[in-house]
Amino acid sequence: MTSEQIILLLMPAVALAFVVAFVFWQSWLDGVLPNQKPKKK
């Protein structure tokens, strides 16, 4: 495999990891910290 193929395979995985981490972080802010007010955008 060339480095370009590896990058093309890694990009969707990295993007998916960012989405999962962002959703987990948002739910952690809203649910796990009851003493903080949830930030509504």
PDB file of C-alpha atoms in Angstrom:
ATOM      1  CA  MET A   1       0.000   0.000   0.000  1.00  0.00           C
ATOM      2  CA  THR A   2       1.174   3.486  -0.790  1.00  0.00           C
ATOM      3  CA  SER A   3       1.067   6.309   1.704  1.00  0.00           C
ATOM      4  CA  GLU A   4      -1.754   7.935  -0.267  1.00  0.00           C
ATOM      5  CA  GLN A   5      -3.932   4.838   0.105  1.00  0.00           C
ATOM      6  CA  ILE A   6      -3.206   4.738   3.838  1.00  0.00           C
ATOM      7  CA  ILE A   7      -4.190   8.409   4.170  1.00  0.00           C
ATOM      8  CA  LEU A   8      -7.418   7.792   2.239  1.00  0.00           C
ATOM      9  CA  LEU A   9      -8.253   4.919   4.581  1.00  0.00           C
ATOM     10  CA  LEU A  10      -7.370   6.842   7.720  1.00  0.00           C
ATOM     11  CA  MET A  11      -9.279  10.034   6.922  1.00  0.00           C
ATOM     12  CA  PRO A  12     -12.806   8.556   7.368  1.00  0.00           C
ATOM     13  CA  ALA A  13     -11.716   6.750  10.527  1.00  0.00           C
ATOM     14  CA  VAL A  14     -10.279   9.948  12.002  1.00  0.00           C
ATOM     15  CA  ALA A  15     -13.412  11.884  11.042  1.00  0.00           C
ATOM     16  CA  LEU A  16     -15.622   9.240  12.641  1.00  0.00           C
ATOM     17  CA  ALA A  17     -13.499   9.300  15.785  1.00  0.00           C
ATOM     18  CA  PHE A  18     -13.859  13.092  15.977  1.00  0.00           C
ATOM     19  CA  VAL A  19     -17.648  12.849  15.625  1.00  0.00           C
ATOM     20  CA  VAL A  20     -17.916  10.156  18.302  1.00  0.00           C
ATOM     21  CA  ALA A  21     -15.637  12.104  20.654  1.00  0.00           C
ATOM     22  CA  PHE A  22     -17.618  15.315  20.078  1.00  0.00           C
ATOM     23  CA  VAL A  23     -20.988  13.646  20.739  1.00  0.00           C
ATOM     24  CA  PHE A  24     -19.592  11.919  23.837  1.00  0.00           C
ATOM     25  CA  TRP A  25     -18.164  15.247  25.074  1.00  0.00           C
ATOM     26  CA  GLN A  26     -21.483  17.041  24.561  1.00  0.00           C
ATOM     27  CA  SER A  27     -23.448  14.337  26.392  1.00  0.00           C
ATOM     28  CA  TRP A  28     -20.841  14.348  29.166  1.00  0.00           C
ATOM     29  CA  LEU A  29     -21.264  18.111  29.599  1.00  0.00           C
ATOM     30  CA  ASP A  30     -25.068  17.820  29.629  1.00  0.00           C
ATOM     31  CA  GLY A  31     -25.562  14.673  31.667  1.00  0.00           C
ATOM     32  CA  VAL A  32     -22.590  13.907  33.889  1.00  0.00           C
ATOM     33  CA  LEU A  33     -22.149  17.404  35.301  1.00  0.00           C
ATOM     34  CA  PRO A  34     -25.539  18.289  36.830  1.00  0.00           C
ATOM     35  CA  ASN A  35     -24.101  21.253  38.744  1.00  0.00           C
ATOM     36  CA  GLN A  36     -23.219  22.969  35.455  1.00  0.00           C
ATOM     37  CA  LYS A  37     -25.848  24.576  33.273  1.00  0.00           C
ATOM     38  CA  PRO A  38     -25.878  22.963  29.803  1.00  0.00           C
ATOM     39  CA  LYS A  39     -24.629  25.417  27.219  1.00  0.00           C
ATOM     40  CA  LYS A  40     -27.246  25.866  24.538  1.00  0.00           C
ATOM     41  CA  LYS A  41     -26.018  27.223  21.237  1.00  0.00           C
TER      42      LYS A  41
END
